[in-house]
Structure formats: C-alpha cells, structure tokens
Amino acid sequence: MSHLLGRTLRQAPAEAETASHKLLLRAGLVRQLAAGIYSYLPLGYRVVRKIERIMQEEMDAIGGQQVELPVLHPAELWKETGRWFDVGQEMVRLKDRADRDFVLGMTHEEVITDLARREVRSYRQLPFMAYQIQTKVRDEPRPRGGLVRLREFLMKDGYSFHADPQDLDAYYPLMYQAYLNIFSRSGLKVVPVEADPGMMGGTGSHEFVMLSPTGEDTFMLCQGCGYAANLERAEFVKPAPVLPPSDEPAELVATPGAKTIDDLVNLFGLPAGAMLKTVVYAEGERLVAAVIRGDLAVNEAKLARALHTAHFHLATDEELRAHGVYPGYVSPVGLEGVHILVDDSIREDTEYIAGANRPDAHLRHTRLGRDFQADEVADIAAAREGDPCPRCGGTLHAERGIEAGHTFKLGTKYSAAMGATYLGADGQERPIIMGCYGIGVDRLIASVVEQSHDERGIMWPKSIAPFQVQLVALGMDDAALAAYAENVYQELSAAGYEVLFDDRDDTPGVKFNDADLIGTPLRLTVSQRTMSAAQVELKPRTAKQFSLVPRGELVQRVAEALAAAP
RNA sequence: CGGGGUGUAGCGCAGUUGGUUAGCGCGCGUGGUUUGGGACCACGAGGCCGGCAGUUCGAGUCUGCCCACCCCGACCA
C-alpha cells in the first residue's frame, strides 16, 4: 500500500456533494479529469473488474457471447436508422481526414445490427445474444453526481436476436432474471419498474432502479401490490367527476382577471376538478391543446408518446396570439386550427368550467362531445404522491432513484431499418426480432456506495470489494513485526485471498481510518501486542467489535468471517 | 441552453476602503521524539491569486469579456 497509486483524502474536494462522489474520491478509487469524465485508479478499477466478471458470468449463463465493438462509427450506419438526424448534440460527431462523418459510439444498436445482417442468413442461426462491456460516449447536457451521470461511461450492453416475437418474449424473462442476479450479486438492492423506452424505441421496457434520495428520476411505487413505474409513464386512477352533467347550454360568465385555476376555484367556489385546464404546446408550426382536469397536471413524457415526437414546447404568448388564442382563457370550445388532445380524465358524463377563448370570460356547463370534440384522447396526466394505484387502488408513493439498468424489447426497429433479415423455414425473408439490455457499470458502483456506507467510509459488499482483506500492520519499523505481518500477508495470499497490505509507516489512527474509508470487508491488525500473543486481530467492516484469533487458525477464521460478511 | 454558485499551494479555506515580500489548517520533504483510532517539535519545499483586456502611481482586491467546475431546471440510455 505504500506504493499504491492514489492516496486517500482527509477532505473531499468541494465539488463533490453526494456520499458516493465524496467517498469514491476520498478513498482513492477515481479522479476527475473533466466534467463527467473520470479515471479509475487501481482500487477503483479492481471494483470495475469484479463487476465485469459478475456480468460475464450471468450473461454467459444465459447463452451470451461477449464481443468487442468499435468506438468510432461511420455516420452512414446511423443515417440508416435515422438516429443521425433524431439524436441531438448528445451524440459526439467528428470527421476523419477525408472529411467523412463519424460518431463516437453512444450505444451500439447500429453496429451490432450491422454485424447481425452480415452474419445471419438463416433461422437456424437464431436465436443468439451478444454482449459487450465497453466505454460509451455521450455529450450529456449536464453530468452530475460523480459517477451517476457521465459523459464517458462504462456500459454492459447485450443484444438478443430472435426469429419471432414469441422467442423474444420467451428469452426476455431470462435476461430479466439475469439482471436481478447481477444486481443482487453486486450487493445492490434494486426495484424493477415499468419504464419509458425513450430514444431506444421498441415495445416494452423495464428499468432497474436503486432507490435513493440522490437519484435523478422519480418513480411511483405502490406498497399494496408492488406496482412500480417511472413517473414518465406511471398510471393512476383518475378522479371521479365533480359536477353532475347538466342539460344547460354552455353559458358565458364574465371572469375579469381570472387567469389561473386557483382564480376560478375562488371565483366559482368549486374544486379544481370541475375546471378544464387547457395547456397549449407548439409542435413545429402547429399548436396542440392538451386538455386536462384542472386538478391534474400534464406529463410531458406521456404527451411526447401521444404525439409521437419529443420536439415540442410550451407555446409562448406570441405563438398563442399568432393563432388567436388568449393566454389564461384558452378553451377547447370553438378552438379553430389547433389539434385538441384530451386527457382521459375528461369525461362526457359531467360538465366543466372552461375558458371562453376571449379575454376575461369563461364558459360553464361545458361538456365533452357536445360543446367540444377531442381530436385524440390519451393518458397525458402526471401521477402524484397519494394518487390511487392503477392495479389495486392502493396509494402510490413517489420515490427518487438511480436508473442502474434498463431492458428493452426492440422488435424490428433496427433490423427493419437496416435490412437485418433471415430466411425462415418457409423460405420467407423476415426482419430479425431484437432485444437490448444495458447496465451502467460506473453508475452501479456509485449506487452501491450510495447504499453501503457509513460516516467513516465505504462498506463494500465482498463480491465487488477491491480487496477482501486489509492487513493493518502497526509498528512496521520493527523488523520482527514487519516479518510477522509479511508472513500473514503471504499465507493469506497463498490461500487465494486478495489482501491490501498497509505497510505504511503511519500512526494507528491513520491506518484504521483509511481502512474504514476504503471499506474492505475484513480488517486484520497485527501489532506488538498481537504478535507476542501469537494472534491476529480480525474485524469485519460492518462489525463494531474485533476478535482475536490464534495465528494458526487465521486462514480458517478469515474464511468464516468472509462467508459471514455481506 | 436558462437560473444560481465557486475559482487563491496537492486538498479545505482566509485575505480589510486597492497599498510592502499573499496567509492559515491538513498533506508533502528533512531531522528528532512518538506508535492501538487521523501524534508532537524544529526546519523546509511548494503560488501565472482560472485566463485575457482595461482602470490606476499601484490590482488577489475595481470593470468588461472569456474559460472551467458545481447545483437547480430543460434534456437524457
């Protein structure tokens, strides 16, 4: 340890805020090079390799074949699937000396699909699953949280190829279970949740989430039935109508200055659920009016799915006026030239107070189907803390979390676009059915530290700890003691244990504190005291007390203690 | 990209209304004393005060522009 690259820090650099970021820096596992770009020092890289090993074992166990794919991709490949145009500045683009466009691999669907179309001819070659554990590059708009969100990151990506959707459906649960295995073997507690496929496309996906207040995503969980979903797609039971339907015709009411739902609540003395909220978005040249109950909020991720595009924004006042729409008094009633998208919370068996599409006035007795029509009905409402669970009617709770892994059923999105086909037994050519499965290795490490630490430092699960044992030798300037410690080190190493030997000439306090900070599962201490009694002190990182073990029983006792360690 | 914050030694920080040679703690080096929970004494090394341009007799300090990093948002496998 006296020559180990990377010293421990007493104080964390000021830029680190989260526990994992501070501890990974302090314990000497990583160092930052630039925003979202880190080097792994020897201690950190050992953890990376442990996790890679677990991933390899679990992927191989379900028939995975590891490959190594290029970092530099010709733009043509990404043009074939359209992502060259769809993905924004997040993709790092560059030119070679001949002025040809290239990108740095931010993910590898294009490359693996290209490989598949070159190699696969027949259904007889299917199914198979290939995976890689490699660096990916994304110019994130905002790297954050140390290793949680990086611009250059290590990712395990798996891609499966199937003859038909049924085969993918049959394989998917194996991958799902392998993912649970990887996380539990890495000592990380995760919750699988329904997720939004986002830019990956496809027909279904799950996220594997480590719940933590430092997480950057919000998830809705039901304790009753275990329903769990990303807020971006979480469903909930929409509230029952507030007002009985009336046969009164829509009636204009003067509402000077009342521009918000709150104003209307005060003015009419009715709950917000009786109001119609109309939020107008601009999508290119056209306007979209999102109509929703006054007590609900539009979820823009759901809206994006309903509109089949993410390229929209809240309409500005200028854009509204250009279409003759009055901010604060917008209403689907009599709204011309605007696409009307109605949330399924809006029902025909009730009436609402809506805007009048003119200043300082609203309409009451407004009814869907009579006074206004929906061009489209969809679920575009954001779930909130306390909303009823869509499965069991229980109560949904909002929790923050870190997305540690994600599995997708891709279907033919890439294979069809790129012509990755096979000949079936019937002689017909069909696109290959694909799935893809990713885990962020760096983020997994950050999540484990976030979950397993105390005020003194990291508490590594033994499966991914950089070393299994930290040997603290006190009084290394004494030759006899140095020899005693060296002997312990040699014996444990020979027995197959990974031992970090703290041979530094430092005070006990320094060494104990560093051992707690680095957080190996077991700490052994040798000193004049233990040497003269022919003992070694043994303390698990998670234990409060140490025990003294006879020198002769050391290997056996280490084995026992390690078996008992988390 | 919008909002906020921070840049002074490896790390954490101080630096008065602009005024000698820019400080403190930790860490680092040498010597000595220490040795079971971040020891003590002495001596020492280490700075383009983020960068550029101004204002001024004089700038770490004032002004402008830029850069980097962090946080919130937008965005995001």
XYZ file of C-alpha atoms (C1' of nucleotides) in Angstrom:
643
model
C 0.000 0.000 0.000
C 2.971 2.285 0.466
C 3.299 2.425 -3.339
C -0.369 2.282 -4.220
C -1.320 4.853 -6.836
C -3.936 7.101 -5.362
C -3.843 8.421 -1.848
C -6.758 8.810 0.473
C -8.049 12.308 1.106
C -8.983 13.642 4.510
C -11.273 16.174 2.976
C -13.363 15.655 -0.114
C -12.929 18.142 -2.953
C -15.541 20.877 -2.778
C -17.271 19.829 -5.996
C -18.439 16.540 -4.505
C -21.855 16.652 -2.897
C -23.249 13.137 -2.780
C -21.928 10.464 -0.440
C -20.777 8.211 -3.262
C -18.944 11.002 -5.039
C -17.150 12.118 -1.886
C -16.221 8.617 -0.763
C -15.039 7.397 -4.161
C -12.748 10.409 -4.358
C -11.630 10.241 -0.746
C -10.884 6.527 -0.785
C -8.791 6.986 -3.912
C -10.892 4.981 -6.360
C -11.454 7.611 -9.007
C -10.211 11.018 -10.056
C -11.978 13.548 -12.226
C -10.407 14.651 -15.495
C -13.217 16.914 -16.719
C -16.938 17.263 -16.124
C -18.408 13.770 -16.359
C -15.051 12.179 -17.237
C -13.145 10.149 -14.662
C -10.055 7.991 -14.361
C -10.187 4.808 -12.343
C -7.238 4.378 -10.015
C -6.113 0.838 -9.140
C -8.567 0.431 -6.253
C -11.483 1.594 -8.376
C -10.506 -0.456 -11.380
C -10.477 -3.583 -9.239
C -14.127 -2.935 -8.433
C -14.864 -2.446 -12.129
C -13.264 -5.760 -12.974
C -15.195 -7.579 -10.235
C -18.451 -6.265 -11.618
C -17.434 -7.109 -15.168
C -16.749 -10.646 -14.057
C -20.176 -10.995 -12.485
C -21.774 -9.625 -15.625
C -19.825 -12.018 -17.807
C -20.869 -14.979 -15.691
C -24.527 -14.029 -15.741
C -24.551 -13.221 -19.446
C -22.694 -16.399 -20.329
C -25.147 -18.385 -18.195
C -27.990 -17.382 -20.494
C -26.033 -18.069 -23.634
C -24.382 -14.689 -24.071
C -21.343 -14.322 -26.303
C -19.019 -11.457 -25.482
C -17.862 -9.200 -28.306
C -15.779 -6.047 -28.606
C -17.257 -3.353 -30.828
C -15.776 -0.203 -32.351
C -15.927 3.163 -30.627
C -15.746 5.038 -33.914
C -18.778 4.516 -36.129
C -19.290 5.712 -39.703
C -22.223 8.123 -39.848
C -23.831 6.104 -42.659
C -24.822 3.449 -40.146
C -26.634 5.986 -38.007
C -28.240 7.550 -41.055
C -29.747 4.178 -41.934
C -31.752 4.111 -38.730
C -32.393 7.839 -38.767
C -30.759 8.423 -35.428
C -28.086 10.548 -37.084
C -30.919 13.046 -37.502
C -33.007 12.254 -34.418
C -30.350 12.390 -31.733
C -29.170 15.856 -30.858
C -25.919 17.226 -29.544
C -25.683 14.352 -27.122
C -24.015 12.429 -29.934
C -20.388 13.336 -30.470
C -19.813 13.793 -34.186
C -16.499 14.220 -35.908
C -14.885 13.963 -39.308
C -11.936 11.934 -40.449
C -9.132 13.372 -42.558
C -11.099 12.714 -45.713
C -13.971 14.769 -44.332
C -16.183 11.721 -43.771
C -18.661 11.897 -40.904
C -18.156 9.671 -37.898
C -19.689 9.446 -34.449
C -18.383 8.205 -31.143
C -20.457 5.234 -30.031
C -23.066 6.352 -27.522
C -24.723 2.941 -27.789
C -24.244 0.090 -30.238
C -27.552 -0.982 -31.779
C -26.452 0.132 -35.233
C -23.114 -1.625 -35.058
C -24.441 -4.886 -33.679
C -27.323 -4.891 -36.147
C -24.876 -4.340 -38.970
C -22.878 -7.275 -37.681
C -26.008 -9.399 -37.497
C -27.112 -8.615 -41.048
C -23.702 -9.631 -42.338
C -23.547 -12.855 -40.350
C -27.126 -14.083 -40.139
C -28.727 -15.764 -43.119
C -30.990 -18.421 -41.729
C -33.395 -19.026 -38.908
C -31.076 -21.867 -37.983
C -28.589 -19.291 -36.648
C -31.189 -17.782 -34.323
C -31.553 -17.026 -31.545
C -28.334 -15.683 -30.096
C -27.283 -12.991 -27.671
C -24.128 -10.933 -27.928
C -22.887 -8.542 -25.274
C -20.103 -6.063 -24.742
C -18.709 -4.209 -21.767
C -17.300 -1.033 -23.181
C -16.916 2.692 -22.905
C -19.661 4.768 -24.457
C -19.595 8.485 -25.062
C -22.466 10.881 -24.705
C -22.045 14.614 -24.514
C -24.534 14.940 -21.700
C -26.054 18.363 -21.238
C -25.393 18.066 -17.540
C -23.125 15.457 -15.995
C -23.837 15.101 -12.309
C -23.457 13.257 -9.051
C -19.922 11.963 -9.548
C -20.262 8.620 -11.337
C -24.052 8.806 -11.595
C -24.219 10.690 -14.862
C -21.121 10.692 -17.015
C -20.147 11.820 -20.483
C -17.826 8.873 -20.881
C -19.054 5.766 -19.156
C -18.674 2.039 -18.998
C -21.693 0.060 -20.017
C -22.603 -3.545 -20.350
C -24.837 -3.799 -23.368
C -26.478 -7.006 -24.525
C -28.369 -7.582 -27.747
C -30.508 -10.593 -28.472
C -31.693 -11.715 -31.894
C -34.764 -13.831 -32.460
C -36.780 -15.333 -35.285
C -40.109 -14.166 -33.918
C -41.599 -12.060 -31.108
C -42.586 -15.164 -29.185
C -38.985 -16.215 -28.948
C -38.016 -12.768 -27.674
C -40.869 -12.938 -25.185
C -39.559 -16.294 -24.007
C -35.993 -15.034 -23.722
C -36.787 -11.715 -22.060
C -37.576 -13.225 -18.637
C -34.198 -14.993 -18.655
C -32.495 -11.660 -19.168
C -34.718 -10.062 -16.572
C -33.684 -12.698 -14.052
C -30.027 -12.394 -15.044
C -30.292 -8.676 -14.331
C -31.736 -9.302 -10.910
C -28.862 -11.742 -10.346
C -26.247 -9.214 -11.407
C -27.591 -6.588 -9.073
C -28.042 -8.861 -6.101
C -24.606 -10.419 -6.607
C -23.172 -6.900 -6.718
C -24.811 -6.208 -3.381
C -27.256 -3.693 -4.790
C -30.932 -3.593 -3.939
C -32.953 -2.626 -6.983
C -36.603 -2.320 -7.864
C -37.676 -3.334 -11.362
C -40.098 -0.787 -12.772
C -42.013 -0.232 -15.963
C -40.191 2.350 -17.970
C -40.281 4.650 -20.928
C -38.202 3.319 -23.847
C -37.268 6.893 -24.802
C -34.953 7.208 -27.770
C -34.326 3.465 -27.867
C -37.774 2.822 -29.257
C -39.370 -0.552 -29.024
C -42.371 -2.165 -27.473
C -41.639 -2.636 -23.795
C -39.006 -1.938 -21.245
C -38.048 -2.223 -17.629
C -35.755 -0.108 -15.569
C -33.836 -1.468 -12.608
C -33.778 1.280 -10.062
C -31.773 1.852 -6.917
C -33.995 3.945 -4.693
C -32.116 6.880 -3.225
C -32.907 10.498 -2.465
C -29.902 11.426 -4.590
C -31.449 9.803 -7.648
C -32.304 11.944 -10.613
C -35.514 10.205 -11.648
C -38.844 9.920 -9.875
C -40.709 6.653 -9.582
C -44.211 5.855 -8.416
C -44.479 2.799 -6.192
C -47.468 1.007 -4.726
C -46.771 -0.778 -1.478
C -50.008 -2.703 -1.766
C -49.409 -4.651 -4.958
C -45.825 -3.802 -5.895
C -46.775 -1.748 -8.938
C -43.775 0.374 -9.841
C -43.283 2.724 -12.748
C -41.192 5.613 -13.841
C -43.066 8.860 -13.339
C -42.747 9.321 -17.098
C -45.246 6.555 -17.623
C -46.852 5.892 -14.246
C -50.602 5.413 -14.469
C -53.116 6.084 -11.753
C -56.858 6.012 -11.231
C -58.290 9.273 -12.484
C -60.613 11.021 -10.037
C -64.377 10.798 -10.431
C -66.256 13.732 -11.953
C -67.037 16.639 -9.653
C -70.169 18.008 -11.265
C -73.250 16.153 -12.434
C -73.888 16.585 -16.146
C -76.468 19.254 -16.870
C -78.654 19.936 -19.843
C -77.983 23.634 -19.511
C -76.311 25.071 -22.560
C -72.811 26.433 -22.216
C -73.038 29.855 -20.671
C -70.639 32.755 -20.869
C -69.578 34.144 -17.499
C -67.564 37.294 -17.041
C -64.379 36.497 -15.138
C -62.235 39.608 -15.345
C -58.638 38.951 -14.428
C -59.178 35.276 -13.574
C -56.384 33.560 -15.436
C -55.465 30.597 -13.274
C -57.260 27.548 -11.982
C -56.856 28.944 -8.473
C -58.614 32.147 -9.532
C -61.518 30.078 -10.858
C -61.688 27.980 -7.708
C -62.043 31.154 -5.670
C -64.449 32.761 -8.094
C -66.844 29.850 -8.545
C -66.383 28.169 -5.185
C -65.895 24.818 -6.906
C -62.930 22.431 -6.651
C -60.241 22.488 -9.335
C -61.501 19.152 -10.659
C -64.528 20.956 -12.035
C -62.330 23.115 -14.244
C -60.940 22.361 -17.630
C -57.241 23.120 -17.923
C -56.020 23.695 -21.450
C -52.274 23.767 -21.917
C -51.099 24.714 -25.384
C -47.902 23.342 -26.879
C -46.189 24.277 -30.112
C -45.081 21.350 -32.218
C -43.321 22.765 -35.218
C -45.843 25.027 -36.934
C -48.944 23.547 -35.377
C -50.397 24.083 -31.925
C -51.600 21.265 -29.731
C -54.085 21.951 -26.962
C -53.671 19.479 -24.111
C -56.985 19.413 -22.260
C -56.960 18.025 -18.751
C -58.806 18.366 -15.459
C -57.930 21.475 -13.507
C -56.618 19.432 -10.587
C -54.236 17.380 -12.748
C -51.001 18.275 -14.495
C -49.773 17.356 -17.957
C -46.932 14.827 -18.031
C -44.790 15.871 -20.966
C -43.234 12.422 -21.370
C -46.684 10.934 -21.820
C -47.547 13.795 -24.136
C -44.471 13.016 -26.200
C -45.608 9.436 -26.633
C -49.116 10.538 -27.612
C -47.710 12.975 -30.171
C -45.006 10.555 -31.353
C -42.397 13.268 -31.042
C -40.348 14.954 -28.364
C -39.956 18.100 -30.417
C -42.462 20.432 -28.807
C -42.511 23.120 -26.165
C -44.994 25.152 -24.192
C -46.385 27.699 -26.623
C -45.168 31.204 -25.967
C -47.615 34.070 -25.636
C -46.529 35.238 -29.095
C -47.273 31.836 -30.611
C -50.655 31.789 -28.890
C -51.607 35.236 -30.125
C -50.476 34.371 -33.637
C -53.170 31.690 -33.592
C -55.720 33.976 -31.957
C -55.522 32.244 -28.604
C -55.738 34.231 -25.379
C -53.397 33.075 -22.617
C -55.363 32.400 -19.456
C -58.656 31.939 -21.247
C -57.820 29.078 -23.593
C -60.508 26.510 -24.154
C -61.128 23.617 -26.499
C -64.573 25.058 -27.164
C -64.613 26.686 -30.560
C -60.881 26.487 -30.917
C -60.013 26.515 -34.625
C -56.904 25.163 -36.248
C -55.478 23.646 -33.095
C -55.081 19.919 -32.507
C -57.152 19.014 -29.455
C -55.651 16.253 -27.333
C -57.872 15.338 -24.409
C -56.692 13.511 -21.330
C -58.829 10.507 -20.462
C -59.667 12.167 -17.136
C -62.100 14.320 -19.119
C -65.423 12.557 -19.415
C -68.699 13.032 -21.220
C -70.842 12.309 -18.152
C -70.007 15.564 -16.429
C -69.584 19.229 -17.176
C -66.762 21.674 -16.752
C -65.938 25.302 -16.419
C -63.751 26.117 -19.390
C -62.097 29.149 -20.877
C -64.036 31.182 -23.412
C -61.217 31.869 -25.867
C -61.699 35.567 -25.252
C -60.305 37.756 -22.508
C -61.944 37.965 -19.094
C -64.577 35.303 -19.659
C -65.194 31.624 -19.046
C -67.863 29.152 -20.040
C -69.764 26.984 -17.646
C -71.880 23.901 -18.367
C -69.252 22.865 -20.904
C -69.419 19.232 -21.992
C -67.157 16.976 -23.955
C -68.878 15.626 -27.061
C -71.413 18.415 -27.078
C -69.514 21.696 -26.786
C -66.130 20.464 -27.878
C -64.687 17.401 -29.567
C -61.457 15.558 -28.951
C -59.212 15.070 -31.965
C -57.437 12.491 -29.837
C -57.847 11.004 -26.360
C -54.866 9.765 -24.391
C -53.476 9.461 -20.889
C -51.295 12.527 -20.534
C -51.697 13.160 -16.799
C -48.839 13.143 -14.315
C -49.196 10.805 -11.360
C -48.630 12.366 -7.961
C -47.897 11.293 -4.437
C -51.053 9.807 -2.950
C -52.825 9.032 -6.219
C -54.624 5.662 -6.351
C -52.731 2.693 -7.801
C -53.973 1.637 -11.254
C -53.670 -2.041 -10.350
C -55.027 -2.379 -6.829
C -56.400 1.014 -5.882
C -53.817 1.369 -3.135
C -51.820 4.515 -2.612
C -48.925 5.479 -4.887
C -45.805 6.945 -3.346
C -43.183 8.964 -5.158
C -39.549 7.994 -4.647
C -36.315 9.220 -6.178
C -33.967 6.690 -7.681
C -30.943 5.995 -9.844
C -31.570 4.003 -13.000
C -28.935 1.295 -12.823
C -30.112 -0.876 -15.710
C -32.625 -0.971 -18.493
C -34.004 -3.763 -20.647
C -35.928 -3.216 -23.890
C -37.835 -5.286 -26.343
C -36.755 -3.558 -29.511
C -38.696 -5.617 -32.019
C -37.709 -4.787 -35.593
C -36.944 -1.096 -35.181
C -33.282 -1.534 -36.092
C -33.367 -4.754 -38.092
C -36.072 -3.466 -40.422
C -34.381 -0.115 -40.931
C -31.034 -1.739 -41.635
C -32.183 -4.798 -43.535
C -31.068 -7.347 -40.962
C -33.168 -10.263 -42.135
C -33.145 -14.022 -42.141
C -34.752 -16.746 -44.182
C -37.383 -18.680 -42.264
C -38.059 -22.381 -42.544
C -40.732 -21.472 -45.043
C -38.258 -19.668 -47.270
C -39.671 -16.261 -46.386
C -37.325 -13.366 -45.583
C -38.156 -11.575 -42.342
C -36.528 -8.921 -40.164
C -34.818 -10.247 -37.069
C -36.580 -9.541 -33.768
C -34.271 -7.825 -31.295
C -33.975 -7.053 -27.616
C -31.374 -4.892 -25.926
C -30.221 -4.770 -22.340
C -27.925 -2.248 -20.668
C -26.318 -1.689 -17.299
C -24.186 1.313 -16.428
C -21.152 -0.021 -14.599
C -19.986 3.309 -13.160
C -23.483 4.131 -12.040
C -23.785 0.699 -10.451
C -20.637 1.412 -8.436
C -21.960 4.797 -7.350
C -25.250 3.186 -6.386
C -23.576 0.533 -4.261
C -21.557 3.149 -2.401
C -24.642 5.302 -2.024
C -26.393 2.320 -0.478
C -23.485 0.841 1.520
C -21.570 3.360 3.556
C -21.461 4.910 6.991
C -19.939 8.096 8.359
C -16.462 6.542 8.259
C -16.448 5.329 4.698
C -17.473 2.741 2.171
C -18.710 -0.707 3.197
C -18.103 -2.850 0.117
C -20.103 -5.998 -0.434
C -17.479 -8.738 -0.567
C -18.421 -9.644 -4.130
C -17.148 -6.390 -5.603
C -14.761 -5.083 -2.937
C -11.396 -4.055 -4.384
C -9.760 -6.364 -1.847
C -11.270 -8.860 0.535
C -8.899 -8.160 3.384
C -6.996 -5.116 4.518
C -3.973 -6.008 6.616
C -3.005 -3.221 9.001
C 0.478 -3.591 10.400
C 1.271 -1.347 13.360
C 4.922 -0.599 14.054
C 6.447 -1.586 10.743
C 9.805 -0.140 11.822
C 10.281 -3.194 14.000
C 11.836 -5.914 11.891
C 10.222 -8.743 13.792
C 6.793 -7.256 13.430
C 7.325 -6.489 9.745
C 8.252 -10.124 9.260
C 5.223 -11.286 11.212
C 2.938 -9.109 9.075
C 4.632 -10.189 5.873
C 4.112 -13.784 6.890
C 0.404 -13.206 7.442
C 0.213 -11.476 4.066
C 1.957 -14.333 2.291
C -0.139 -17.011 3.903
C -3.445 -15.347 3.058
C -2.320 -14.548 -0.467
C -1.246 -18.130 -0.963
C -4.656 -19.221 0.295
C -6.187 -17.211 -2.531
C -7.297 -14.075 -0.725
C -6.895 -10.581 -2.057
C -5.048 -8.704 0.632
C -4.349 -4.991 0.722
C -1.267 -4.763 2.914
C -0.981 -1.456 4.736
C 2.768 -1.472 5.220
C 2.993 2.292 5.574
C 4.915 3.802 8.438
C 1.920 5.693 9.761
C 0.200 6.009 13.088
C -2.546 3.540 14.020
C -5.209 6.183 13.718
C -4.295 6.982 10.151
C -4.298 3.335 9.163
C -7.565 2.440 10.864
C -9.277 5.429 9.380
C -8.053 4.623 5.901
C -9.174 1.024 6.306
C -12.650 2.187 7.262
C -12.670 4.660 4.381
C -11.623 2.137 1.738
C -14.053 -0.318 3.249
C -12.730 -3.796 2.549
C -14.997 -6.408 4.159
C -12.388 -7.608 6.655
C -9.662 -5.801 8.517
C -6.778 -7.668 10.084
C -4.441 -5.934 12.501
C -1.046 -7.113 13.669
C 0.975 -5.307 16.333
C 3.489 -5.986 19.059
C 0.597 -6.927 21.276
C -0.966 -9.471 18.917
C 2.406 -10.790 17.791
C 3.574 -11.566 21.294
C 0.345 -13.498 21.906
C 0.675 -15.217 18.508
C -2.630 -13.734 17.467
C -4.133 -11.567 14.765
C -6.958 -9.170 15.299
C -9.911 -9.588 12.965
C -12.707 -7.091 12.414
C -15.408 -7.141 9.762
C -16.076 -3.677 8.348
C -19.705 -3.898 9.417
C -18.939 -5.056 12.977
C -18.432 -2.855 15.997
C -16.054 -5.177 17.815
C -12.960 -7.030 16.757
C -11.958 -10.517 17.797
C -8.537 -12.032 18.423
C -7.785 -15.200 16.512
C -4.856 -17.540 17.062
C -2.255 -17.169 14.345
C -2.576 -20.846 13.444
C -6.309 -20.586 12.790
C -6.080 -17.428 10.743
C -6.910 -18.771 7.284
C -9.862 -20.719 8.538
C -11.191 -17.817 10.599
C -10.803 -15.430 7.665
C -12.781 -17.842 5.530
C -15.546 -17.963 8.117
C -15.640 -14.212 8.620
C -15.727 -13.594 4.892
C -18.529 -16.064 4.447
C -20.497 -14.198 7.069
C -19.761 -10.772 5.574
C -22.357 -9.052 3.355
C -29.487 26.406 -23.263
C -31.959 29.341 -18.759
C -31.178 30.365 -13.330
C -27.737 30.243 -9.125
C -22.811 29.483 -7.082
C -17.423 28.829 -6.890
C -12.343 29.604 -8.989
C -6.054 31.950 -4.165
C -0.195 25.770 -2.939
C -1.992 18.639 -3.747
C -6.979 19.162 -0.508
C -10.028 22.512 2.626
C -10.132 27.714 3.254
C -8.837 33.288 4.890
C -7.203 37.657 2.552
C -9.841 44.911 5.445
C -11.948 51.036 1.965
C -6.929 48.842 -3.956
C -1.052 49.768 -0.641
C 5.452 46.374 1.258
C 7.763 40.121 0.493
C -0.087 36.607 -0.333
C -1.539 33.773 4.566
C -3.832 29.533 7.794
C -5.030 24.171 8.604
C -4.166 19.440 6.538
C -0.953 16.995 3.315
C 4.403 16.847 1.328
C 10.300 16.798 2.384
C 14.432 16.548 6.225
C 15.853 15.674 11.393
C 14.268 14.257 16.176
C 10.621 12.461 19.770
C 6.403 9.143 19.224
C 3.308 4.296 17.984
C -3.897 0.722 19.130
C -8.342 5.459 16.231
C -6.390 10.970 11.577
C 0.604 12.332 17.281
C 4.425 16.298 18.710
C 8.733 19.765 17.973
C 12.062 22.189 14.595
C 13.457 23.469 9.809
C 11.939 23.435 4.693
C 9.787 22.972 -0.351
C 5.556 24.290 -2.830
C 1.523 30.109 -5.905
C 0.964 32.983 -13.589
C -4.290 34.503 -6.913
C -8.703 30.470 -13.616
C -7.431 33.453 -18.471
C -7.312 37.938 -21.421
C -8.069 43.047 -21.711
C -8.926 47.523 -19.050
C -8.949 51.413 -14.856
C -4.853 53.035 -11.559
C 1.362 55.579 -9.369
C -0.050 50.634 -7.628
C -4.899 45.075 -8.775
C -5.711 38.638 -5.371
C -8.963 43.050 -4.318
C -12.293 47.511 -9.145
C -14.561 46.978 -14.545
C -15.527 44.115 -19.072
C -15.195 39.721 -21.853
C -13.954 34.649 -21.820
C -12.939 29.730 -19.608
C -13.520 25.789 -16.060
C -16.148 23.275 -12.248
C -20.593 22.516 -9.035
C -26.007 22.884 -8.002
C -31.378 23.621 -9.845
C -34.132 23.379 -14.360
C -34.511 21.991 -19.653
C -32.688 17.422 -21.833
C -31.377 12.359 -21.172
C -29.616 5.149 -22.127
